[in-house]
Amino acid sequence: HTHTHTHIHIHYQVVSLDWGIDPAVARQQAPNKVLQGNLDPSILYLPKEVISTHTQKMIDSFGTQRYIANLGYAVDKSMDPELVGSFVDE
């Protein structure tokens, strides 16, 4: 996952990241791109308070500029819609 000496040279404006990517490394590699991601979707099986804590930590690690808060993968059909909603509400 980590290529600390390489910048991402692509023509896309947004780069989506899975939950295994360190936000600081992603920002270093793609300093002028909008980054999207990267909450581990398994967090959505945990209590709302834990989801809130992890979501805020994720947002803090990316910052609020050139960032879209999102999951690092997909929502599974076995996830409780109320808990998924708590991520969205956060």
JSON list of C-alpha atoms in Angstrom, two decimals:
[
{"chain": "A", "resi": 1, "resn": "HIS", "atom": "CA", "xyz": [0.00, 0.00, 0.00]},
{"chain": "A", "resi": 2, "resn": "THR", "atom": "CA", "xyz": [2.75, 2.48, 0.74]},
{"chain": "A", "resi": 3, "resn": "HIS", "atom": "CA", "xyz": [4.85, 4.19, -1.92]},
{"chain": "A", "resi": 4, "resn": "THR", "atom": "CA", "xyz": [6.19, 7.15, 0.03]},
{"chain": "A", "resi": 5, "resn": "HIS", "atom": "CA", "xyz": [8.48, 8.44, -2.72]},
{"chain": "A", "resi": 6, "resn": "THR", "atom": "CA", "xyz": [5.89, 8.45, -5.47]},
{"chain": "A", "resi": 7, "resn": "HIS", "atom": "CA", "xyz": [3.24, 11.00, -6.30]},
{"chain": "A", "resi": 8, "resn": "ILE", "atom": "CA", "xyz": [0.06, 9.92, -8.00]},
{"chain": "A", "resi": 9, "resn": "HIS", "atom": "CA", "xyz": [0.06, 11.30, -11.55]},
{"chain": "A", "resi": 10, "resn": "ILE", "atom": "CA", "xyz": [-3.44, 10.68, -12.82]},
{"chain": "A", "resi": 11, "resn": "HIS", "atom": "CA", "xyz": [-5.98, 12.85, -14.53]},
{"chain": "A", "resi": 12, "resn": "TYR", "atom": "CA", "xyz": [-8.74, 12.14, -12.01]},
{"chain": "A", "resi": 13, "resn": "GLN", "atom": "CA", "xyz": [-9.76, 14.81, -9.54]},
{"chain": "A", "resi": 14, "resn": "VAL", "atom": "CA", "xyz": [-10.84, 12.36, -6.81]},
{"chain": "A", "resi": 15, "resn": "VAL", "atom": "CA", "xyz": [-8.99, 9.32, -5.48]},
{"chain": "A", "resi": 16, "resn": "SER", "atom": "CA", "xyz": [-11.00, 6.77, -3.47]},
{"chain": "A", "resi": 17, "resn": "LEU", "atom": "CA", "xyz": [-9.11, 5.01, -0.69]},
{"chain": "A", "resi": 18, "resn": "ASP", "atom": "CA", "xyz": [-9.79, 1.75, 1.10]},
{"chain": "A", "resi": 19, "resn": "TRP", "atom": "CA", "xyz": [-9.50, 1.55, 4.88]},
{"chain": "A", "resi": 20, "resn": "GLY", "atom": "CA", "xyz": [-5.93, 0.22, 4.76]},
{"chain": "A", "resi": 21, "resn": "ILE", "atom": "CA", "xyz": [-4.47, 3.44, 3.38]},
{"chain": "A", "resi": 22, "resn": "ASP", "atom": "CA", "xyz": [-2.91, 5.91, 5.83]},
{"chain": "A", "resi": 23, "resn": "PRO", "atom": "CA", "xyz": [-4.44, 9.37, 5.18]},
{"chain": "A", "resi": 24, "resn": "ALA", "atom": "CA", "xyz": [-1.09, 11.14, 5.69]},
{"chain": "A", "resi": 25, "resn": "VAL", "atom": "CA", "xyz": [0.59, 8.92, 3.09]},
{"chain": "A", "resi": 26, "resn": "ALA", "atom": "CA", "xyz": [-2.31, 9.38, 0.67]},
{"chain": "A", "resi": 27, "resn": "ARG", "atom": "CA", "xyz": [-2.17, 13.14, 1.08]},
{"chain": "A", "resi": 28, "resn": "GLN", "atom": "CA", "xyz": [1.60, 13.09, 0.51]},
{"chain": "A", "resi": 29, "resn": "GLN", "atom": "CA", "xyz": [1.23, 10.99, -2.65]},
{"chain": "A", "resi": 30, "resn": "ALA", "atom": "CA", "xyz": [-1.72, 12.93, -4.04]},
{"chain": "A", "resi": 31, "resn": "PRO", "atom": "CA", "xyz": [-1.37, 16.45, -2.61]},
{"chain": "A", "resi": 32, "resn": "ASN", "atom": "CA", "xyz": [-3.64, 18.13, -5.17]},
{"chain": "A", "resi": 33, "resn": "LYS", "atom": "CA", "xyz": [-6.35, 15.49, -5.39]},
{"chain": "A", "resi": 34, "resn": "VAL", "atom": "CA", "xyz": [-9.62, 15.20, -3.52]},
{"chain": "A", "resi": 35, "resn": "LEU", "atom": "CA", "xyz": [-9.39, 12.11, -1.32]},
{"chain": "A", "resi": 36, "resn": "GLN", "atom": "CA", "xyz": [-12.42, 9.96, -0.60]},
{"chain": "A", "resi": 37, "resn": "GLY", "atom": "CA", "xyz": [-12.73, 7.29, 2.06]},
{"chain": "A", "resi": 38, "resn": "ASN", "atom": "CA", "xyz": [-11.76, 5.44, 4.15]},
{"chain": "A", "resi": 39, "resn": "LEU", "atom": "CA", "xyz": [-13.68, 4.18, 7.18]},
{"chain": "A", "resi": 40, "resn": "ASP", "atom": "CA", "xyz": [-13.36, 0.44, 7.66]},
{"chain": "A", "resi": 41, "resn": "PRO", "atom": "CA", "xyz": [-16.91, -0.77, 6.94]},
{"chain": "A", "resi": 42, "resn": "SER", "atom": "CA", "xyz": [-16.69, -3.38, 9.70]},
{"chain": "A", "resi": 43, "resn": "ILE", "atom": "CA", "xyz": [-16.93, -0.44, 12.14]},
{"chain": "A", "resi": 44, "resn": "LEU", "atom": "CA", "xyz": [-20.61, -0.22, 11.16]},
{"chain": "A", "resi": 45, "resn": "TYR", "atom": "CA", "xyz": [-21.28, -3.44, 13.11]},
{"chain": "A", "resi": 46, "resn": "LEU", "atom": "CA", "xyz": [-20.26, -1.68, 16.35]},
{"chain": "A", "resi": 47, "resn": "PRO", "atom": "CA", "xyz": [-22.30, 0.57, 18.67]},
{"chain": "A", "resi": 48, "resn": "LYS", "atom": "CA", "xyz": [-23.18, 4.10, 17.52]},
{"chain": "A", "resi": 49, "resn": "GLU", "atom": "CA", "xyz": [-20.73, 5.70, 19.94]},
{"chain": "A", "resi": 50, "resn": "VAL", "atom": "CA", "xyz": [-17.85, 3.68, 18.48]},
{"chain": "A", "resi": 51, "resn": "ILE", "atom": "CA", "xyz": [-18.94, 4.54, 14.93]},
{"chain": "A", "resi": 52, "resn": "SER", "atom": "CA", "xyz": [-19.01, 8.22, 15.91]},
{"chain": "A", "resi": 53, "resn": "THR", "atom": "CA", "xyz": [-15.52, 8.06, 17.45]},
{"chain": "A", "resi": 54, "resn": "HIS", "atom": "CA", "xyz": [-14.00, 6.31, 14.44]},
{"chain": "A", "resi": 55, "resn": "THR", "atom": "CA", "xyz": [-15.76, 8.62, 11.99]},
{"chain": "A", "resi": 56, "resn": "GLN", "atom": "CA", "xyz": [-14.50, 11.73, 13.76]},
{"chain": "A", "resi": 57, "resn": "LYS", "atom": "CA", "xyz": [-10.97, 10.29, 13.95]},
{"chain": "A", "resi": 58, "resn": "MET", "atom": "CA", "xyz": [-11.10, 9.59, 10.20]},
{"chain": "A", "resi": 59, "resn": "ILE", "atom": "CA", "xyz": [-12.28, 13.12, 9.40]},
{"chain": "A", "resi": 60, "resn": "ASP", "atom": "CA", "xyz": [-9.64, 14.63, 11.67]},
{"chain": "A", "resi": 61, "resn": "SER", "atom": "CA", "xyz": [-6.90, 12.60, 9.99]},
{"chain": "A", "resi": 62, "resn": "PHE", "atom": "CA", "xyz": [-7.89, 13.77, 6.50]},
{"chain": "A", "resi": 63, "resn": "GLY", "atom": "CA", "xyz": [-8.80, 17.34, 7.34]},
{"chain": "A", "resi": 64, "resn": "THR", "atom": "CA", "xyz": [-11.68, 19.23, 5.82]},
{"chain": "A", "resi": 65, "resn": "GLN", "atom": "CA", "xyz": [-10.06, 20.42, 2.60]},
{"chain": "A", "resi": 66, "resn": "ARG", "atom": "CA", "xyz": [-10.23, 18.28, -0.56]},
{"chain": "A", "resi": 67, "resn": "TYR", "atom": "CA", "xyz": [-11.88, 15.41, 1.31]},
{"chain": "A", "resi": 68, "resn": "ILE", "atom": "CA", "xyz": [-15.07, 13.35, 1.01]},
{"chain": "A", "resi": 69, "resn": "ALA", "atom": "CA", "xyz": [-15.95, 11.22, 4.03]},
{"chain": "A", "resi": 70, "resn": "ASN", "atom": "CA", "xyz": [-16.94, 7.76, 2.88]},
{"chain": "A", "resi": 71, "resn": "LEU", "atom": "CA", "xyz": [-16.49, 4.10, 3.63]},
{"chain": "A", "resi": 72, "resn": "GLY", "atom": "CA", "xyz": [-13.29, 2.37, 2.59]},
{"chain": "A", "resi": 73, "resn": "TYR", "atom": "CA", "xyz": [-15.37, -0.27, 0.82]},
{"chain": "A", "resi": 74, "resn": "ALA", "atom": "CA", "xyz": [-19.06, -1.10, 0.61]},
{"chain": "A", "resi": 75, "resn": "VAL", "atom": "CA", "xyz": [-22.09, -1.44, 2.84]},
{"chain": "A", "resi": 76, "resn": "ASP", "atom": "CA", "xyz": [-23.01, -5.08, 3.34]},
{"chain": "A", "resi": 77, "resn": "LYS", "atom": "CA", "xyz": [-26.66, -6.15, 3.30]},
{"chain": "A", "resi": 78, "resn": "SER", "atom": "CA", "xyz": [-26.20, -7.66, 6.77]},
{"chain": "A", "resi": 79, "resn": "MET", "atom": "CA", "xyz": [-25.48, -4.24, 8.29]},
{"chain": "A", "resi": 80, "resn": "ASP", "atom": "CA", "xyz": [-28.12, -2.61, 10.46]},
{"chain": "A", "resi": 81, "resn": "PRO", "atom": "CA", "xyz": [-29.52, 0.37, 8.50]},
{"chain": "A", "resi": 82, "resn": "GLU", "atom": "CA", "xyz": [-29.75, 2.39, 11.72]},
{"chain": "A", "resi": 83, "resn": "LEU", "atom": "CA", "xyz": [-26.03, 1.95, 12.36]},
{"chain": "A", "resi": 84, "resn": "VAL", "atom": "CA", "xyz": [-25.20, 2.79, 8.75]},
{"chain": "A", "resi": 85, "resn": "GLY", "atom": "CA", "xyz": [-27.36, 5.89, 9.22]},
{"chain": "A", "resi": 86, "resn": "SER", "atom": "CA", "xyz": [-25.35, 6.89, 12.27]},
{"chain": "A", "resi": 87, "resn": "PHE", "atom": "CA", "xyz": [-22.25, 7.08, 10.05]},
{"chain": "A", "resi": 88, "resn": "VAL", "atom": "CA", "xyz": [-24.11, 9.23, 7.55]},
{"chain": "A", "resi": 89, "resn": "ASP", "atom": "CA", "xyz": [-25.47, 11.49, 10.31]},
{"chain": "A", "resi": 90, "resn": "GLU", "atom": "CA", "xyz": [-22.01, 11.97, 11.76]}
]
